[in-house]
């Protein structure tokens, strides 16, 4: 007997497609769940399946060897029309499955037990089920474990939905922040052109360039979230031009990067460390507005290091304060280092401040 359509079939299919799980590759997280289900329930077959239009598609399976079957022969297509858990001790004694070739063939599926997978709106999407070639029943413990495993399937899918929603929201927020910074920078620049007060004009121009620099830096950080690996040399060539607006005209900034690719997490952290060091140097370390800041990033993805230096007025006491995280900038840098399982070391060299950040070695 072919399964009937769900009373809310269109809504059900819309909810299923919202999860974006159909026709995806096999994944260890789901494969392990069906392996556990098959072992605990002592059945040769276990699957995580979703009832699509015209087919039954398997995200994970043990003992089946296929990724989809026609809806006409789907046992789970019947089950999703029932409650949360369905157990059929002998399929040939069930009128819905007695003529199903998957059950009548040799060796056919004579036993079925499945926990229904439901979407956030309560509509059934598929099942986590186990099958055997002989009639039987599950124990209470096996039924309970099968239900728990089904909840793990949906918890994983719902988590992915939540993470994607968060990424969409963050992209929208990032877009608005970038536009806001650009608008503020343009407004300050306009006010600078209109004022006749020379000192105020210089202050407004300075504020405008700094805000445009922040907007550009924000855009770089946003791009890093796209995934994949980042060419650090190319990234910091762009960033150096932006950071140049943060330092006095008479000062110099040099960023040298040995070419290697980094994960977005590492690239993001290094970018923020450099930004904080440059900001701190301008605020505390430059000699009367004249100075030099250098940054050297080298190594590989697993053995990288970054050295930042300025030729300001840093003393031994300044280095101790930086190590104790007394300021916001130094706290940010130490926090970023911790996120990378790295150490941040500050030293007053006599010719300025030096910051070294490198992964911890066990």
Short mmCIF file of N, CA and C in Angstrom, two decimals, residues 125-274:
data_model
loop_
_atom_site.label_atom_id
_atom_site.label_comp_id
_atom_site.label_asym_id
_atom_site.label_seq_id
_atom_site.Cartn_x
_atom_site.Cartn_y
_atom_site.Cartn_z
N UNK A 125 8.99 15.09 9.68
CA UNK A 125 9.90 15.21 8.55
C UNK A 125 10.42 13.85 8.08
N UNK A 126 10.54 12.91 9.01
CA UNK A 126 11.08 11.60 8.70
C UNK A 126 11.18 10.79 9.97
N UNK A 127 12.10 9.83 10.01
CA UNK A 127 12.25 8.99 11.19
C UNK A 127 13.70 8.59 11.41
N UNK A 128 13.99 8.21 12.62
CA UNK A 128 15.17 7.41 12.94
C UNK A 128 14.61 6.04 13.25
N UNK A 129 14.92 5.06 12.38
CA UNK A 129 14.28 3.76 12.55
C UNK A 129 15.28 2.61 12.47
N UNK A 130 14.86 1.48 12.99
CA UNK A 130 15.63 0.24 12.91
C UNK A 130 14.75 -0.82 12.27
N UNK A 131 15.38 -1.74 11.52
CA UNK A 131 14.64 -2.82 10.84
C UNK A 131 15.36 -4.13 10.99
N UNK A 132 14.57 -5.21 10.99
CA UNK A 132 15.14 -6.55 11.09
C UNK A 132 14.45 -7.46 10.09
N UNK A 133 15.11 -8.59 9.78
CA UNK A 133 14.56 -9.54 8.81
C UNK A 133 13.70 -10.61 9.46
N UNK A 134 13.45 -10.45 10.75
CA UNK A 134 12.59 -11.42 11.44
C UNK A 134 11.68 -10.68 12.41
N UNK A 135 10.48 -11.20 12.63
CA UNK A 135 9.56 -10.56 13.59
C UNK A 135 10.18 -10.53 14.98
N UNK A 136 9.90 -9.47 15.71
CA UNK A 136 10.44 -9.33 17.07
C UNK A 136 9.86 -8.09 17.73
N UNK A 137 10.30 -7.80 18.95
CA UNK A 137 9.93 -6.56 19.65
C UNK A 137 11.16 -5.99 20.33
N UNK A 138 11.09 -4.71 20.64
CA UNK A 138 12.17 -4.05 21.38
C UNK A 138 11.89 -4.09 22.87
N UNK A 139 12.93 -3.93 23.64
CA UNK A 139 12.76 -3.78 25.09
C UNK A 139 12.43 -2.32 25.39
N UNK A 140 11.96 -2.04 26.59
CA UNK A 140 11.67 -0.66 26.97
C UNK A 140 12.92 0.21 26.89
N UNK A 141 14.05 -0.36 27.28
CA UNK A 141 15.31 0.38 27.23
C UNK A 141 15.67 0.74 25.79
N UNK A 142 15.50 -0.22 24.86
CA UNK A 142 15.82 0.03 23.46
C UNK A 142 14.90 1.11 22.87
N UNK A 143 13.63 1.07 23.23
CA UNK A 143 12.70 2.09 22.74
C UNK A 143 13.11 3.48 23.25
N UNK A 144 13.46 3.55 24.52
CA UNK A 144 13.85 4.82 25.11
C UNK A 144 15.09 5.39 24.43
N UNK A 145 16.08 4.54 24.19
CA UNK A 145 17.33 4.99 23.55
C UNK A 145 17.05 5.46 22.13
N UNK A 146 16.18 4.76 21.41
CA UNK A 146 15.84 5.16 20.05
C UNK A 146 15.19 6.55 20.05
N UNK A 147 14.34 6.80 21.02
CA UNK A 147 13.70 8.12 21.13
C UNK A 147 14.74 9.20 21.45
N UNK A 148 15.66 8.88 22.35
CA UNK A 148 16.70 9.85 22.72
C UNK A 148 17.59 10.17 21.51
N UNK A 149 17.95 9.15 20.74
CA UNK A 149 18.79 9.36 19.56
C UNK A 149 18.07 10.22 18.52
N UNK A 150 16.76 10.03 18.40
CA UNK A 150 16.00 10.85 17.45
C UNK A 150 16.02 12.32 17.86
N UNK A 151 15.99 12.57 19.16
CA UNK A 151 16.06 13.95 19.64
C UNK A 151 17.42 14.57 19.33
N UNK A 152 18.47 13.75 19.36
CA UNK A 152 19.80 14.22 19.01
C UNK A 152 19.84 14.64 17.54
N UNK A 153 19.17 13.88 16.68
CA UNK A 153 19.12 14.23 15.26
C UNK A 153 18.52 15.61 15.08
N UNK A 154 17.36 15.85 15.68
CA UNK A 154 16.69 17.13 15.52
C UNK A 154 17.42 18.25 16.25
N UNK A 155 18.07 17.94 17.36
CA UNK A 155 18.84 18.97 18.06
C UNK A 155 19.98 19.47 17.17
N UNK A 156 20.63 18.56 16.46
CA UNK A 156 21.71 18.93 15.55
C UNK A 156 21.17 19.78 14.40
N UNK A 157 20.04 19.38 13.83
CA UNK A 157 19.46 20.13 12.72
C UNK A 157 18.99 21.51 13.17
N UNK A 158 18.37 21.58 14.34
CA UNK A 158 17.90 22.87 14.85
C UNK A 158 19.06 23.80 15.19
N UNK A 159 20.16 23.21 15.68
CA UNK A 159 21.35 24.02 15.98
C UNK A 159 21.89 24.64 14.69
N UNK A 160 21.89 23.87 13.61
CA UNK A 160 22.39 24.40 12.34
C UNK A 160 21.51 25.55 11.84
N UNK A 161 20.21 25.39 12.00
CA UNK A 161 19.29 26.46 11.62
C UNK A 161 19.57 27.72 12.44
N UNK A 162 19.77 27.53 13.75
CA UNK A 162 20.02 28.67 14.63
C UNK A 162 21.32 29.38 14.26
N UNK A 163 22.36 28.61 13.94
CA UNK A 163 23.64 29.20 13.57
C UNK A 163 23.54 29.97 12.25
N UNK A 164 22.78 29.42 11.32
CA UNK A 164 22.60 30.12 10.05
C UNK A 164 21.81 31.41 10.24
N UNK A 165 20.77 31.35 11.08
CA UNK A 165 20.00 32.57 11.38
C UNK A 165 20.89 33.62 12.02
N UNK A 166 21.81 33.17 12.91
CA UNK A 166 22.72 34.11 13.56
C UNK A 166 23.67 34.73 12.54
N UNK A 167 24.15 33.92 11.59
CA UNK A 167 25.05 34.46 10.57
C UNK A 167 24.34 35.50 9.71
N UNK A 168 23.09 35.22 9.36
CA UNK A 168 22.32 36.18 8.57
C UNK A 168 22.14 37.48 9.34
N UNK A 169 21.82 37.36 10.63
CA UNK A 169 21.64 38.56 11.46
C UNK A 169 22.94 39.34 11.58
N UNK A 170 24.04 38.63 11.79
CA UNK A 170 25.33 39.32 11.93
C UNK A 170 25.71 40.03 10.64
N UNK A 171 25.41 39.40 9.48
CA UNK A 171 25.72 40.05 8.22
C UNK A 171 24.92 41.34 8.07
N UNK A 172 23.65 41.30 8.50
CA UNK A 172 22.81 42.49 8.43
C UNK A 172 23.33 43.58 9.36
N UNK A 173 23.70 43.17 10.59
CA UNK A 173 24.25 44.15 11.54
C UNK A 173 25.55 44.73 11.00
N UNK A 174 26.44 43.86 10.48
CA UNK A 174 27.71 44.33 9.93
C UNK A 174 27.48 45.33 8.80
N UNK A 175 26.52 45.03 7.96
CA UNK A 175 26.23 45.92 6.83
C UNK A 175 25.78 47.28 7.34
N UNK A 176 24.91 47.28 8.36
CA UNK A 176 24.41 48.54 8.90
C UNK A 176 25.52 49.32 9.61
N UNK A 177 26.39 48.60 10.35
CA UNK A 177 27.50 49.27 11.03
C UNK A 177 28.43 49.93 10.01
N UNK A 178 28.75 49.20 8.95
CA UNK A 178 29.63 49.74 7.91
C UNK A 178 29.02 51.01 7.30
N UNK A 179 27.72 50.95 6.98
CA UNK A 179 27.06 52.11 6.39
C UNK A 179 27.02 53.29 7.37
N UNK A 180 26.79 52.97 8.65
CA UNK A 180 26.73 54.03 9.65
C UNK A 180 28.08 54.73 9.80
N UNK A 181 29.16 53.92 9.85
CA UNK A 181 30.49 54.51 9.97
C UNK A 181 30.82 55.38 8.76
N UNK A 182 30.45 54.87 7.57
CA UNK A 182 30.71 55.64 6.35
C UNK A 182 29.93 56.96 6.37
N UNK A 183 28.70 56.92 6.86
CA UNK A 183 27.86 58.12 6.91
C UNK A 183 28.44 59.14 7.88
N UNK A 184 28.90 58.66 9.05
CA UNK A 184 29.48 59.57 10.04
C UNK A 184 30.76 60.20 9.49
N UNK A 185 31.60 59.38 8.83
CA UNK A 185 32.82 59.91 8.24
C UNK A 185 32.53 60.98 7.20
N UNK A 186 31.52 60.72 6.35
CA UNK A 186 31.16 61.70 5.32
C UNK A 186 30.61 62.98 5.93
N UNK A 187 29.82 62.84 7.01
CA UNK A 187 29.25 64.01 7.67
C UNK A 187 30.35 64.87 8.28
N UNK A 188 31.34 64.24 8.94
CA UNK A 188 32.44 64.99 9.53
C UNK A 188 33.27 65.70 8.46
N UNK A 189 33.48 65.00 7.34
CA UNK A 189 34.24 65.60 6.25
C UNK A 189 33.51 66.82 5.69
N UNK A 190 32.18 66.73 5.60
CA UNK A 190 31.38 67.84 5.10
C UNK A 190 31.47 69.03 6.06
N UNK A 191 31.39 68.74 7.36
CA UNK A 191 31.49 69.82 8.35
C UNK A 191 32.86 70.48 8.30
N UNK A 192 33.91 69.66 8.04
CA UNK A 192 35.26 70.21 7.97
C UNK A 192 35.39 71.19 6.80
N UNK A 193 34.74 70.87 5.66
CA UNK A 193 34.81 71.75 4.50
C UNK A 193 34.07 73.07 4.74
N UNK A 194 33.04 73.02 5.59
CA UNK A 194 32.20 74.20 5.79
C UNK A 194 32.73 75.16 6.87
N UNK A 195 33.57 74.63 7.78
CA UNK A 195 34.02 75.48 8.88
C UNK A 195 35.16 76.40 8.45
N UNK A 196 35.21 77.59 9.03
CA UNK A 196 36.29 78.53 8.75
C UNK A 196 37.35 78.51 9.85
N UNK A 197 37.07 77.72 10.91
CA UNK A 197 38.00 77.62 12.04
C UNK A 197 39.05 76.57 11.68
N UNK A 198 40.29 77.00 11.49
CA UNK A 198 41.34 76.10 10.99
C UNK A 198 41.62 74.93 11.92
N UNK A 199 41.70 75.19 13.23
CA UNK A 199 41.98 74.11 14.19
C UNK A 199 40.85 73.09 14.20
N UNK A 200 39.61 73.59 14.17
CA UNK A 200 38.46 72.69 14.15
C UNK A 200 38.43 71.88 12.86
N UNK A 201 38.79 72.54 11.76
CA UNK A 201 38.83 71.85 10.47
C UNK A 201 39.80 70.66 10.51
N UNK A 202 40.98 70.87 11.11
CA UNK A 202 41.97 69.80 11.22
C UNK A 202 41.44 68.65 12.09
N UNK A 203 40.79 69.00 13.20
CA UNK A 203 40.24 67.97 14.08
C UNK A 203 39.16 67.15 13.38
N UNK A 204 38.28 67.84 12.65
CA UNK A 204 37.21 67.14 11.94
C UNK A 204 37.76 66.25 10.83
N UNK A 205 38.76 66.77 10.11
CA UNK A 205 39.38 65.95 9.05
C UNK A 205 40.03 64.70 9.64
N UNK A 206 40.70 64.89 10.80
CA UNK A 206 41.36 63.76 11.46
C UNK A 206 40.32 62.72 11.90
N UNK A 207 39.24 63.20 12.52
CA UNK A 207 38.19 62.28 12.96
C UNK A 207 37.57 61.56 11.78
N UNK A 208 37.38 62.26 10.68
CA UNK A 208 36.79 61.66 9.49
C UNK A 208 37.65 60.54 8.93
N UNK A 209 38.97 60.78 8.84
CA UNK A 209 39.86 59.74 8.30
C UNK A 209 39.93 58.53 9.22
N UNK A 210 39.90 58.76 10.53
CA UNK A 210 39.94 57.65 11.47
C UNK A 210 38.67 56.79 11.36
N UNK A 211 37.54 57.44 11.22
CA UNK A 211 36.29 56.69 11.11
C UNK A 211 36.25 55.92 9.79
N UNK A 212 36.74 56.52 8.72
CA UNK A 212 36.79 55.79 7.44
C UNK A 212 37.72 54.59 7.56
N UNK A 213 38.81 54.76 8.32
CA UNK A 213 39.73 53.64 8.54
C UNK A 213 39.03 52.52 9.31
N UNK A 214 38.27 52.88 10.34
CA UNK A 214 37.53 51.88 11.11
C UNK A 214 36.50 51.16 10.23
N UNK A 215 35.84 51.90 9.34
CA UNK A 215 34.86 51.30 8.44
C UNK A 215 35.54 50.29 7.52
N UNK A 216 36.73 50.64 7.03
CA UNK A 216 37.46 49.73 6.16
C UNK A 216 37.90 48.49 6.91
N UNK A 217 38.39 48.69 8.15
CA UNK A 217 38.81 47.56 8.97
C UNK A 217 37.63 46.65 9.28
N UNK A 218 36.48 47.26 9.56
CA UNK A 218 35.27 46.48 9.83
C UNK A 218 34.92 45.63 8.61
N UNK A 219 35.05 46.19 7.42
CA UNK A 219 34.75 45.45 6.19
C UNK A 219 35.69 44.26 6.04
N UNK A 220 36.98 44.44 6.37
CA UNK A 220 37.94 43.34 6.28
C UNK A 220 37.54 42.21 7.23
N UNK A 221 37.17 42.55 8.47
CA UNK A 221 36.76 41.54 9.44
C UNK A 221 35.52 40.80 8.96
N UNK A 222 34.61 41.52 8.35
CA UNK A 222 33.38 40.89 7.83
C UNK A 222 33.71 39.89 6.73
N UNK A 223 34.65 40.25 5.85
CA UNK A 223 35.01 39.35 4.75
C UNK A 223 35.65 38.07 5.25
N UNK A 224 36.35 38.14 6.39
CA UNK A 224 37.02 36.96 6.91
C UNK A 224 36.04 35.87 7.30
N UNK A 225 34.77 36.23 7.57
CA UNK A 225 33.78 35.26 8.02
C UNK A 225 33.27 34.38 6.89
N UNK A 226 33.69 34.67 5.66
CA UNK A 226 33.18 33.91 4.52
C UNK A 226 33.67 32.46 4.54
N UNK A 227 34.74 32.17 5.29
CA UNK A 227 35.22 30.79 5.39
C UNK A 227 36.46 30.58 4.54
N UNK A 228 36.91 29.31 4.47
CA UNK A 228 38.10 29.00 3.70
C UNK A 228 39.35 29.48 4.40
N UNK A 229 40.47 29.63 3.65
CA UNK A 229 41.72 30.10 4.21
C UNK A 229 42.04 31.48 3.65
N UNK A 230 42.76 32.26 4.44
CA UNK A 230 43.04 33.66 4.12
C UNK A 230 44.51 33.83 3.77
N UNK A 231 44.79 34.53 2.67
CA UNK A 231 46.15 34.89 2.31
C UNK A 231 46.54 36.10 3.17
N UNK A 232 47.34 35.85 4.20
CA UNK A 232 47.68 36.92 5.16
C UNK A 232 48.46 38.07 4.51
N UNK A 233 49.34 37.73 3.61
CA UNK A 233 50.14 38.78 2.97
C UNK A 233 49.24 39.77 2.23
N UNK A 234 48.32 39.24 1.45
CA UNK A 234 47.39 40.07 0.71
C UNK A 234 46.48 40.85 1.66
N UNK A 235 46.01 40.19 2.73
CA UNK A 235 45.13 40.85 3.69
C UNK A 235 45.81 42.05 4.33
N UNK A 236 47.04 41.88 4.81
CA UNK A 236 47.70 42.97 5.53
C UNK A 236 48.23 44.05 4.60
N UNK A 237 48.40 43.75 3.32
CA UNK A 237 48.73 44.81 2.37
C UNK A 237 47.57 45.79 2.27
N UNK A 238 46.34 45.27 2.30
CA UNK A 238 45.17 46.14 2.26
C UNK A 238 45.00 46.87 3.60
N UNK A 239 45.20 46.14 4.69
CA UNK A 239 44.98 46.71 6.02
C UNK A 239 46.00 47.81 6.33
N UNK A 240 47.23 47.64 5.87
CA UNK A 240 48.27 48.63 6.17
C UNK A 240 47.85 50.01 5.67
N UNK A 241 47.26 50.06 4.48
CA UNK A 241 46.83 51.35 3.94
C UNK A 241 45.73 51.97 4.81
N UNK A 242 44.85 51.13 5.35
CA UNK A 242 43.78 51.64 6.21
C UNK A 242 44.31 52.12 7.55
N UNK A 243 45.23 51.33 8.15
CA UNK A 243 45.77 51.69 9.46
C UNK A 243 46.64 52.94 9.38
N UNK A 244 47.14 53.23 8.20
CA UNK A 244 48.01 54.40 8.05
C UNK A 244 47.30 55.68 8.47
N UNK A 245 45.95 55.69 8.33
CA UNK A 245 45.20 56.89 8.71
C UNK A 245 45.14 57.08 10.23
N UNK A 246 45.46 56.02 10.98
CA UNK A 246 45.36 56.10 12.44
C UNK A 246 46.60 56.72 13.08
N UNK A 247 47.68 56.85 12.34
CA UNK A 247 48.93 57.34 12.93
C UNK A 247 49.26 58.72 12.38
N UNK A 248 50.07 59.50 13.12
CA UNK A 248 50.44 60.84 12.65
C UNK A 248 51.14 60.79 11.30
N UNK A 249 51.03 61.88 10.53
CA UNK A 249 51.63 61.91 9.20
C UNK A 249 53.14 61.73 9.25
N UNK A 250 53.77 62.20 10.32
CA UNK A 250 55.23 62.12 10.42
C UNK A 250 55.72 60.74 10.86
N UNK A 251 54.78 59.87 11.29
CA UNK A 251 55.17 58.53 11.73
C UNK A 251 55.14 57.55 10.56
N UNK A 252 55.76 56.40 10.78
CA UNK A 252 55.79 55.38 9.73
C UNK A 252 55.19 54.08 10.25
N UNK A 253 54.62 53.32 9.34
CA UNK A 253 54.05 52.02 9.68
C UNK A 253 54.52 51.00 8.65
N UNK A 254 55.11 49.92 9.12
CA UNK A 254 55.58 48.87 8.22
C UNK A 254 55.07 47.52 8.71
N UNK A 255 54.36 46.81 7.85
CA UNK A 255 53.86 45.47 8.18
C UNK A 255 54.44 44.48 7.20
N UNK A 256 55.23 43.54 7.73
CA UNK A 256 55.87 42.52 6.90
C UNK A 256 55.26 41.16 7.23
N UNK A 257 54.81 40.45 6.22
CA UNK A 257 54.16 39.16 6.42
C UNK A 257 54.81 38.12 5.54
N UNK A 258 55.35 37.06 6.15
CA UNK A 258 55.80 35.92 5.37
C UNK A 258 54.56 35.24 4.80
N UNK A 259 54.57 34.93 3.53
CA UNK A 259 53.37 34.42 2.87
C UNK A 259 52.96 33.06 3.43
N UNK A 260 51.80 33.01 4.05
CA UNK A 260 51.18 31.74 4.42
C UNK A 260 49.69 31.96 4.61
N UNK A 261 48.92 30.92 4.42
CA UNK A 261 47.48 31.02 4.55
C UNK A 261 47.07 30.69 5.98
N UNK A 262 46.03 31.35 6.45
CA UNK A 262 45.56 31.15 7.81
C UNK A 262 44.05 30.93 7.80
N UNK A 263 43.56 30.32 8.87
CA UNK A 263 42.12 30.18 9.03
C UNK A 263 41.52 31.55 9.30
N UNK A 264 40.22 31.73 9.03
CA UNK A 264 39.59 33.01 9.35
C UNK A 264 39.75 33.40 10.82
N UNK A 265 39.70 32.41 11.74
CA UNK A 265 39.85 32.71 13.16
C UNK A 265 41.22 33.31 13.45
N UNK A 266 42.29 32.70 12.91
CA UNK A 266 43.64 33.20 13.15
C UNK A 266 43.82 34.56 12.49
N UNK A 267 43.39 34.69 11.23
CA UNK A 267 43.54 35.96 10.52
C UNK A 267 42.80 37.08 11.24
N UNK A 268 41.60 36.79 11.70
CA UNK A 268 40.79 37.78 12.41
C UNK A 268 41.52 38.24 13.68
N UNK A 269 42.03 37.28 14.46
CA UNK A 269 42.72 37.62 15.71
C UNK A 269 43.99 38.44 15.45
N UNK A 270 44.78 38.03 14.46
CA UNK A 270 46.01 38.77 14.15
C UNK A 270 45.69 40.19 13.70
N UNK A 271 44.64 40.33 12.92
CA UNK A 271 44.23 41.64 12.46
C UNK A 271 43.86 42.55 13.63
N UNK A 272 43.11 42.00 14.58
CA UNK A 272 42.71 42.79 15.74
C UNK A 272 43.89 43.11 16.65
N UNK A 273 44.82 42.16 16.79
CA UNK A 273 46.02 42.41 17.61
C UNK A 273 46.82 43.57 17.03
N UNK A 274 47.02 43.56 15.71
CA UNK A 274 47.77 44.65 15.07
C UNK A 274 47.04 45.97 15.25
#
